[in-house]
Amino acid sequence: YVLLAPIGLLYDRWGARVLGAFGAATCAGGQVLVWLSIVGARIGQDAVTCYVFVVGMFICDFGSMLNSFSFMGLIWHFPGNQSFMIALINATYQVSAFLPMIVEWAMYAFGLDLGTVMLIWSGLLVPITYICWRLVPSQFEYFERAKKSLGMPLPRPPKDIQVCRMMTRAWAILRHDMCDHVASGVALSAGFAFPVFYASMAAPYGKELFGTKQ
């Protein structure tokens, strides 16, 4: 949740397309670090590379949040289904729970080790970065669609990132329809609770992959 505020500021400044492509590229970089940590564990350097794993996971998490938030750029392409679009954006975190199953299937089906699968996964994120750059709406397209849907233009974001001013304005907007915003926050918090429950399965899943919970 802490990262959502700076991500929103970056979105206002550079738009959905830049955020989506940069987020996918960031995930690729984080995945490479995760791969390096796995290689380090394989050659007995786990005491050193375990820190690389932590850094890689944080980078992947930040990149995935950037990429997911970029789909807010489609909000005015479907003005009658904005709630549905937001639900799809948040559902990406829950759907990602299937990815470890795909990793496990690939390991058993093709006889690959975890490091190789992670390296392939990193490589797949490179074309995804290009796809995001080509398909995600630019900031110009976002404002044009908003103008067409609303019948009036949205105010342009400032050219400089003015954190205090933008956060103050955001709070002023949230104060309107406070009950609706609180209900939305509670619903989102409940939805994000499920990945925490899923994380409790890390030890048994690690035992399946590596033969030990450690």
Short mmCIF file of N, CA, C and O in Angstrom, two decimals, residues 11 16-17 70-82 85 135-150:
data_model
loop_
_atom_site.label_atom_id
_atom_site.label_comp_id
_atom_site.label_asym_id
_atom_site.label_seq_id
_atom_site.Cartn_x
_atom_site.Cartn_y
_atom_site.Cartn_z
N TYR A 11 2.38 7.93 -12.37
CA TYR A 11 1.35 7.77 -13.40
C TYR A 11 0.88 9.13 -13.89
O TYR A 11 0.73 9.35 -15.10
N ALA A 16 0.28 6.02 -18.57
CA ALA A 16 0.16 4.57 -18.44
C ALA A 16 1.18 3.81 -19.27
O ALA A 16 1.72 2.80 -18.82
N ARG A 17 1.44 4.27 -20.49
CA ARG A 17 2.34 3.51 -21.38
C ARG A 17 3.74 3.41 -20.79
O ARG A 17 4.33 2.31 -20.76
N SER A 70 -0.70 0.54 -14.64
CA SER A 70 -0.73 1.16 -15.96
C SER A 70 -2.05 0.92 -16.68
O SER A 70 -2.44 1.70 -17.55
N PHE A 71 -2.75 -0.13 -16.31
CA PHE A 71 -4.02 -0.42 -16.97
C PHE A 71 -5.13 0.55 -16.57
O PHE A 71 -6.24 0.48 -17.11
N MET A 72 -4.82 1.44 -15.63
CA MET A 72 -5.73 2.54 -15.37
C MET A 72 -5.85 3.44 -16.60
O MET A 72 -6.80 4.21 -16.73
N GLY A 73 -4.88 3.33 -17.49
CA GLY A 73 -4.94 4.09 -18.73
C GLY A 73 -6.11 3.70 -19.62
O GLY A 73 -6.45 4.43 -20.56
N LEU A 74 -6.73 2.54 -19.35
CA LEU A 74 -7.88 2.09 -20.14
C LEU A 74 -9.20 2.51 -19.53
O LEU A 74 -10.26 2.17 -20.07
N ILE A 75 -9.15 3.24 -18.43
CA ILE A 75 -10.36 3.53 -17.67
C ILE A 75 -11.37 4.33 -18.47
O ILE A 75 -12.58 4.18 -18.31
N TRP A 76 -10.89 5.22 -19.37
CA TRP A 76 -11.80 6.02 -20.19
C TRP A 76 -12.11 5.36 -21.52
O TRP A 76 -12.93 5.87 -22.30
N HIS A 77 -11.46 4.24 -21.83
CA HIS A 77 -11.82 3.47 -23.01
C HIS A 77 -13.10 2.68 -22.78
O HIS A 77 -13.79 2.30 -23.73
N PHE A 78 -13.38 2.41 -21.50
CA PHE A 78 -14.60 1.68 -21.12
C PHE A 78 -15.32 2.46 -20.02
O PHE A 78 -15.39 2.00 -18.86
N PRO A 79 -15.84 3.63 -20.33
CA PRO A 79 -16.41 4.50 -19.30
C PRO A 79 -17.61 3.91 -18.57
O PRO A 79 -17.89 4.30 -17.42
N GLY A 80 -18.29 2.96 -19.18
CA GLY A 80 -19.44 2.36 -18.52
C GLY A 80 -19.09 1.17 -17.65
O GLY A 80 -19.97 0.59 -17.00
N ASN A 81 -17.82 0.79 -17.65
CA ASN A 81 -17.40 -0.40 -16.88
C ASN A 81 -16.15 -0.11 -16.06
O ASN A 81 -15.25 -0.95 -15.98
N GLN A 82 -16.09 1.06 -15.47
CA GLN A 82 -14.88 1.45 -14.73
C GLN A 82 -14.65 0.56 -13.51
O GLN A 82 -13.52 0.18 -13.21
N MET A 85 -13.18 -2.67 -14.64
CA MET A 85 -11.78 -2.52 -15.01
C MET A 85 -10.88 -2.50 -13.77
O MET A 85 -9.83 -3.14 -13.74
N LEU A 135 0.73 -1.39 -26.85
CA LEU A 135 -0.72 -1.53 -26.66
C LEU A 135 -1.31 -0.65 -25.56
O LEU A 135 -2.47 -0.25 -25.66
N VAL A 136 -0.53 -0.36 -24.53
CA VAL A 136 -1.08 0.45 -23.43
C VAL A 136 -1.22 1.90 -23.90
O VAL A 136 -0.30 2.44 -24.53
N PRO A 137 -2.35 2.54 -23.63
CA PRO A 137 -2.56 3.92 -24.11
C PRO A 137 -1.53 4.90 -23.56
O PRO A 137 -1.10 4.78 -22.41
N SER A 138 -1.13 5.84 -24.39
CA SER A 138 -0.22 6.89 -23.96
C SER A 138 -0.99 7.92 -23.12
O SER A 138 -2.22 7.89 -23.04
N GLN A 139 -0.26 8.84 -22.53
CA GLN A 139 -0.92 9.88 -21.75
C GLN A 139 -1.82 10.76 -22.63
O GLN A 139 -2.91 11.16 -22.21
N PHE A 140 -1.37 11.01 -23.86
CA PHE A 140 -2.19 11.81 -24.78
C PHE A 140 -3.51 11.10 -25.09
O PHE A 140 -4.58 11.71 -25.08
N GLU A 141 -3.42 9.78 -25.37
CA GLU A 141 -4.64 9.01 -25.65
C GLU A 141 -5.57 8.97 -24.45
O GLU A 141 -6.80 9.03 -24.60
N TYR A 142 -5.00 8.89 -23.27
CA TYR A 142 -5.80 8.87 -22.04
C TYR A 142 -6.63 10.15 -21.91
O TYR A 142 -7.84 10.10 -21.66
N PHE A 143 -5.99 11.30 -22.11
CA PHE A 143 -6.71 12.57 -21.98
C PHE A 143 -7.71 12.79 -23.11
O PHE A 143 -8.78 13.37 -22.89
N GLU A 144 -7.39 12.29 -24.29
CA GLU A 144 -8.33 12.42 -25.40
C GLU A 144 -9.59 11.59 -25.15
O GLU A 144 -10.71 12.03 -25.42
N ARG A 145 -9.42 10.38 -24.65
CA ARG A 145 -10.56 9.52 -24.34
C ARG A 145 -11.39 10.11 -23.20
O ARG A 145 -12.62 10.04 -23.22
N ALA A 146 -10.72 10.66 -22.21
CA ALA A 146 -11.43 11.28 -21.09
C ALA A 146 -12.27 12.46 -21.57
O ALA A 146 -13.42 12.65 -21.16
N LYS A 147 -11.68 13.26 -22.45
CA LYS A 147 -12.40 14.42 -22.99
C LYS A 147 -13.62 13.97 -23.78
O LYS A 147 -14.71 14.58 -23.68
N LYS A 148 -13.49 12.89 -24.55
CA LYS A 148 -14.60 12.38 -25.34
C LYS A 148 -15.70 11.84 -24.45
O LYS A 148 -16.90 12.01 -24.74
N SER A 149 -15.35 11.18 -23.34
CA SER A 149 -16.34 10.58 -22.45
C SER A 149 -17.03 11.61 -21.57
O SER A 149 -18.24 11.52 -21.33
N LEU A 150 -16.27 12.58 -21.08
CA LEU A 150 -16.80 13.57 -20.15
C LEU A 150 -17.41 14.78 -20.85
O LEU A 150 -18.19 15.53 -20.24
#
